[in-house]
mmCIF file of C-alpha atoms in Angstrom:
data_model
loop_
_atom_site.group_PDB
_atom_site.id
_atom_site.type_symbol
_atom_site.label_atom_id
_atom_site.label_comp_id
_atom_site.label_asym_id
_atom_site.label_seq_id
_atom_site.Cartn_x
_atom_site.Cartn_y
_atom_site.Cartn_z
ATOM 1 C CA MET A 83 44.562 32.330 -35.554
ATOM 2 C CA LEU A 84 44.527 34.929 -32.897
ATOM 3 C CA LYS A 85 41.242 36.408 -34.637
ATOM 4 C CA LYS A 86 39.581 33.187 -34.982
ATOM 5 C CA ARG A 87 40.489 32.359 -30.950
ATOM 6 C CA LEU A 88 39.086 35.806 -30.039
ATOM 7 C CA ALA A 89 35.962 35.204 -32.097
ATOM 8 C CA ILE A 90 35.279 31.871 -30.032
ATOM 9 C CA ILE A 91 35.598 33.845 -26.998
ATOM 10 C CA ALA A 92 33.664 36.690 -27.786
ATOM 11 C CA TRP A 93 31.151 34.267 -28.790
ATOM 12 C CA LEU A 94 31.140 31.965 -25.696
ATOM 13 C CA LEU A 95 31.044 35.374 -23.602
ATOM 14 C CA VAL A 96 27.886 36.058 -25.360
ATOM 15 C CA PHE A 97 26.179 32.739 -24.776
ATOM 16 C CA GLY A 98 27.404 33.021 -21.492
ATOM 17 C CA VAL A 99 25.588 36.577 -20.516
ATOM 18 C CA GLY A 100 22.495 35.365 -22.349
ATOM 19 C CA LEU A 101 22.129 32.195 -20.461
ATOM 20 C CA LEU A 102 22.671 34.214 -17.268
ATOM 21 C CA LEU A 103 20.191 36.956 -18.326
ATOM 22 C CA GLY A 104 17.398 34.138 -19.222
ATOM 23 C CA LEU A 105 17.976 32.359 -15.962
ATOM 24 C CA PHE A 106 18.006 35.283 -13.446
ATOM 25 C CA VAL A 107 16.016 38.458 -15.098
ATOM 26 C CA PRO A 108 12.334 36.354 -15.113
ATOM 27 C CA HIS A 109 13.117 35.743 -11.434
ATOM 28 C CA TRP A 110 14.105 39.427 -10.978
ATOM 29 C CA ALA A 111 11.211 40.902 -12.887
ATOM 30 C CA GLY A 112 8.982 38.730 -10.974
ATOM 31 C CA VAL A 113 7.876 36.477 -14.237
ATOM 32 C CA GLY A 114 7.536 33.197 -13.976
ATOM 33 C CA GLY A 115 7.768 30.793 -10.872
ATOM 34 C CA THR A 116 4.491 31.712 -9.517
ATOM 35 C CA THR A 117 3.021 30.425 -6.500
ATOM 36 C CA ARG A 118 0.379 27.917 -6.882
ATOM 37 C CA VAL A 119 -3.002 28.559 -4.442
ATOM 38 C CA TYR A 120 -4.881 25.561 -3.852
ATOM 39 C CA SER A 121 -8.508 25.872 -2.439
ATOM 40 C CA SER A 122 -9.837 23.226 0.028
ATOM 41 C CA ALA A 123 -12.138 21.698 -2.630
ATOM 42 C CA ALA A 124 -8.988 21.430 -5.463
ATOM 43 C CA LEU A 125 -7.019 19.430 -2.902
ATOM 44 C CA LEU A 126 -9.686 17.136 -1.833
ATOM 45 C CA GLN A 127 -10.376 15.974 -5.273
ATOM 46 C CA GLN A 128 -6.498 15.528 -5.407
ATOM 47 C CA VAL A 129 -6.711 13.571 -2.331
ATOM 48 C CA LYS A 130 -9.775 11.318 -3.479
ATOM 49 C CA THR A 131 -8.201 10.550 -6.639
ATOM 50 C CA LEU A 132 -5.678 8.698 -4.504
ATOM 51 C CA SER A 133 -8.671 6.462 -3.860
ATOM 52 C CA GLU A 134 -7.521 3.356 -2.045
ATOM 53 C CA LEU A 135 -4.072 4.408 -0.873
ATOM 54 C CA VAL A 136 -1.969 0.706 -0.348
ATOM 55 C CA THR A 137 1.203 1.389 1.800
ATOM 56 C CA VAL A 138 1.669 -1.976 3.416
ATOM 57 C CA GLN A 139 2.502 -5.492 2.552
ATOM 58 C CA TYR A 140 2.852 -8.440 4.783
ATOM 59 C CA VAL A 141 4.068 -11.901 3.213
ATOM 60 C CA ILE A 142 3.196 -14.136 6.037
ATOM 61 C CA GLU A 143 3.382 -18.433 6.048
ATOM 62 C CA ARG A 144 1.273 -20.037 8.294
ATOM 63 C CA THR A 145 0.778 -23.799 8.777
ATOM 64 C CA VAL A 146 -2.870 -24.847 8.777
ATOM 65 C CA VAL A 147 -4.717 -27.989 9.974
ATOM 66 C CA VAL A 148 -8.015 -28.705 9.602
ATOM 67 C CA GLU A 149 -9.780 -31.628 11.000
ATOM 68 C CA VAL A 150 -13.335 -33.105 10.460
ATOM 69 C CA PRO A 151 -14.552 -35.636 12.914
ATOM 70 C CA PRO A 152 -17.243 -37.688 11.649
ATOM 71 C CA ASP A 153 -20.756 -37.536 12.891
ATOM 72 C CA GLY A 154 -22.182 -39.495 15.717
ATOM 73 C CA VAL A 155 -20.243 -41.289 18.629
ATOM 74 C CA LEU A 156 -19.845 -44.737 16.698
ATOM 75 C CA ARG A 157 -18.918 -43.217 13.688
ATOM 76 C CA GLN A 158 -16.044 -41.243 15.749
ATOM 77 C CA MET A 159 -14.744 -44.454 17.446
ATOM 78 C CA PHE A 160 -14.403 -46.239 14.233
ATOM 79 C CA ALA A 161 -14.540 -44.144 10.952
ATOM 80 C CA GLY A 162 -11.372 -41.690 11.831
ATOM 81 C CA GLU A 163 -11.327 -38.124 10.649
ATOM 82 C CA ASN A 164 -10.725 -36.091 7.532
ATOM 83 C CA ARG A 165 -7.611 -34.004 8.097
ATOM 84 C CA LEU A 166 -5.956 -31.535 5.650
ATOM 85 C CA LEU A 167 -2.622 -29.896 6.660
ATOM 86 C CA MET A 168 -1.599 -27.037 4.566
ATOM 87 C CA LEU A 169 1.658 -24.681 4.338
ATOM 88 C CA ALA A 170 0.182 -21.376 3.457
ATOM 89 C CA HIS A 171 2.207 -18.573 2.091
ATOM 90 C CA GLY A 172 0.112 -15.686 1.767
ATOM 91 C CA ILE A 173 0.011 -11.589 1.120
ATOM 92 C CA VAL A 174 -2.064 -9.195 2.993
ATOM 93 C CA LYS A 175 -2.195 -5.438 2.052
ATOM 94 C CA ALA A 176 -3.427 -2.676 3.937
ATOM 95 C CA GLY A 177 -4.059 1.291 3.433
ATOM 96 C CA LEU A 178 -6.487 4.082 3.617
ATOM 97 C CA ASP A 179 -9.568 4.352 1.705
ATOM 98 C CA LEU A 180 -8.948 8.452 0.788
ATOM 99 C CA SER A 181 -11.985 8.024 -0.784
ATOM 100 C CA GLN A 182 -14.145 8.490 2.356
ATOM 101 C CA VAL A 183 -12.328 11.904 3.048
ATOM 102 C CA GLN A 184 -15.083 14.670 3.140
ATOM 103 C CA ALA A 185 -14.807 18.086 2.324
ATOM 104 C CA GLY A 186 -15.054 18.927 6.510
ATOM 105 C CA ASP A 187 -11.926 16.614 6.664
ATOM 106 C CA LEU A 188 -9.497 18.595 4.742
ATOM 107 C CA GLN A 189 -8.658 22.643 5.966
ATOM 108 C CA VAL A 190 -6.221 24.599 3.842
ATOM 109 C CA SER A 191 -4.718 27.839 5.479
ATOM 110 C CA LYS A 192 -2.034 29.284 3.547
ATOM 111 C CA LYS A 193 1.160 27.015 3.699
ATOM 112 C CA LYS A 194 -0.543 24.941 5.820
ATOM 113 C CA VAL A 195 -2.914 21.747 5.158
ATOM 114 C CA VAL A 196 -5.143 19.805 8.019
ATOM 115 C CA LEU A 197 -6.046 16.471 7.012
ATOM 116 C CA LYS A 198 -8.900 14.156 8.870
ATOM 117 C CA LEU A 199 -7.760 10.447 7.605
ATOM 118 C CA PRO A 200 -9.885 7.844 7.317
ATOM 119 C CA PRO A 201 -8.700 4.629 9.451
ATOM 120 C CA ALA A 202 -6.154 2.117 8.028
ATOM 121 C CA GLN A 203 -7.890 -1.329 6.847
ATOM 122 C CA ILE A 204 -6.841 -4.443 5.419
ATOM 123 C CA THR A 205 -7.325 -3.979 1.720
ATOM 124 C CA ASP A 206 -6.638 -7.197 0.370
ATOM 125 C CA ALA A 207 -5.683 -10.684 1.595
ATOM 126 C CA TYR A 208 -4.971 -13.908 -0.526
ATOM 127 C CA LEU A 209 -2.929 -17.007 -0.761
ATOM 128 C CA ASP A 210 0.297 -17.218 -3.258
ATOM 129 C CA GLU A 211 -0.750 -20.281 -5.379
ATOM 130 C CA LYS A 212 2.876 -20.979 -6.508
ATOM 131 C CA GLN A 213 4.000 -20.834 -2.925
ATOM 132 C CA THR A 214 1.037 -22.552 -0.550
ATOM 133 C CA ARG A 215 1.437 -26.391 -0.718
ATOM 134 C CA ILE A 216 -0.801 -29.305 1.159
ATOM 135 C CA ILE A 217 1.837 -31.153 3.035
ATOM 136 C CA GLU A 218 -0.713 -33.896 4.275
ATOM 137 C CA ARG A 219 -4.137 -35.058 3.103
ATOM 138 C CA SER A 220 -5.963 -38.151 4.765
ATOM 139 C CA THR A 221 -9.586 -39.716 5.016
ATOM 140 C CA GLY A 222 -10.349 -41.358 7.981
ATOM 141 C CA PHE A 223 -11.148 -45.265 7.655
ATOM 142 C CA LEU A 224 -15.022 -45.619 6.362
ATOM 143 C CA ARG A 225 -15.094 -41.985 5.772
ATOM 144 C CA GLU A 226 -16.158 -40.250 2.000
ATOM 145 C CA PHE A 227 -13.361 -38.107 0.536
ATOM 146 C CA ASP A 228 -14.493 -34.413 1.320
ATOM 147 C CA LYS A 229 -14.150 -32.485 -1.798
ATOM 148 C CA ASP A 230 -14.650 -29.159 -0.089
ATOM 149 C CA LEU A 231 -11.950 -29.885 2.770
ATOM 150 C CA GLU A 232 -9.287 -27.731 0.912
ATOM 151 C CA GLN A 233 -11.437 -25.091 -0.168
ATOM 152 C CA THR A 234 -12.672 -24.804 3.760
ATOM 153 C CA THR A 235 -8.669 -25.051 4.254
ATOM 154 C CA ARG A 236 -7.749 -21.919 2.148
ATOM 155 C CA GLN A 237 -10.367 -19.987 3.446
ATOM 156 C CA SER A 238 -9.366 -20.698 7.026
ATOM 157 C CA ALA A 239 -5.781 -19.885 5.878
ATOM 158 C CA VAL A 240 -6.374 -16.623 4.471
ATOM 159 C CA ASP A 241 -8.691 -15.618 7.969
ATOM 160 C CA ASP A 242 -5.437 -16.804 9.805
ATOM 161 C CA LEU A 243 -3.503 -14.800 7.489
ATOM 162 C CA ARG A 244 -5.561 -11.503 8.296
ATOM 163 C CA ARG A 245 -5.535 -12.133 12.124
ATOM 164 C CA ALA A 246 -1.796 -12.653 11.816
ATOM 165 C CA ALA A 247 -1.360 -9.296 9.958
ATOM 166 C CA ARG A 248 -3.559 -7.191 12.536
ATOM 167 C CA ALA A 249 -1.597 -8.620 15.414
ATOM 168 C CA GLY A 250 1.846 -8.110 13.603
ATOM 169 C CA GLY A 251 0.537 -4.380 13.473
ATOM 170 C CA ILE A 252 -0.283 -4.234 9.767
ATOM 171 C CA LEU A 253 -2.917 -1.360 10.641
ATOM 172 C CA ARG A 254 -0.423 0.648 12.438
ATOM 173 C CA ASP A 255 2.318 0.453 9.834
ATOM 174 C CA ALA A 256 -0.073 1.201 6.881
ATOM 175 C CA ASP A 257 -1.410 4.370 8.861
ATOM 176 C CA GLN A 258 2.279 5.651 9.477
ATOM 177 C CA ARG A 259 3.520 4.874 5.637
ATOM 178 C CA ALA A 260 0.374 6.798 4.517
ATOM 179 C CA ARG A 261 0.986 9.728 6.611
ATOM 180 C CA THR A 262 4.490 9.880 5.655
ATOM 181 C CA GLN A 263 3.719 9.478 1.770
ATOM 182 C CA LEU A 264 0.774 12.222 2.040
ATOM 183 C CA LYS A 265 3.337 14.841 4.016
ATOM 184 C CA THR A 266 5.733 14.200 1.080
ATOM 185 C CA LEU A 267 2.747 14.755 -1.663
ATOM 186 C CA PHE A 268 1.655 17.705 0.120
ATOM 187 C CA GLN A 269 5.154 19.184 0.710
ATOM 188 C CA GLN A 270 5.727 18.803 -3.329
ATOM 189 C CA LEU A 271 2.916 20.898 -3.919
ATOM 190 C CA GLY A 272 3.963 23.745 -1.692
ATOM 191 C CA PHE A 273 2.697 23.158 1.817
ATOM 192 C CA GLU A 274 5.270 23.787 4.206
ATOM 193 C CA GLU A 275 3.217 22.482 7.197
ATOM 194 C CA VAL A 276 1.012 19.430 7.489
ATOM 195 C CA GLU A 277 -0.762 17.989 10.366
ATOM 196 C CA PHE A 278 -2.952 15.122 10.278
ATOM 197 C CA ARG A 279 -5.855 14.231 12.656
#
């Protein structure tokens, strides 16, 4: 029984020493763990593969009213106007188009990278059809049904969502988040200092 215990202890000791040697000898000998060196061209290619980096998404609700009065004074007095009231639930996305980055926009110096970023832009704006709904629709007396009124209202709603997102600071938020994400990426690649222009 004692021999068996000693054999197990000896085996664990040999295994432990082997494990430690496997972990630390390559480090002491300078083998493995090589430092990667990125050229500006290689790093530029990495950045451009990100292409359209969408960093912010705003969800906005707006009430949109489109009123179309009839032509002519007499018709305005008697015919009435076509009107549509819509609760628009939309999504606006913004980010940076990194495919615009050129060779002169990226500089690599040892452990430092300097990148000139393109301006943030709205990349997409659309209505969520499941949550967008028409609250009221009216056709004026003696007026024809306007089949294009709903489409016009939807386009007006998307334009309004874009304006509201801009006013709410979506471009500023997209720029800040892109900088944070790119800084994290560069740090993971081994750069210690990241600067944006």
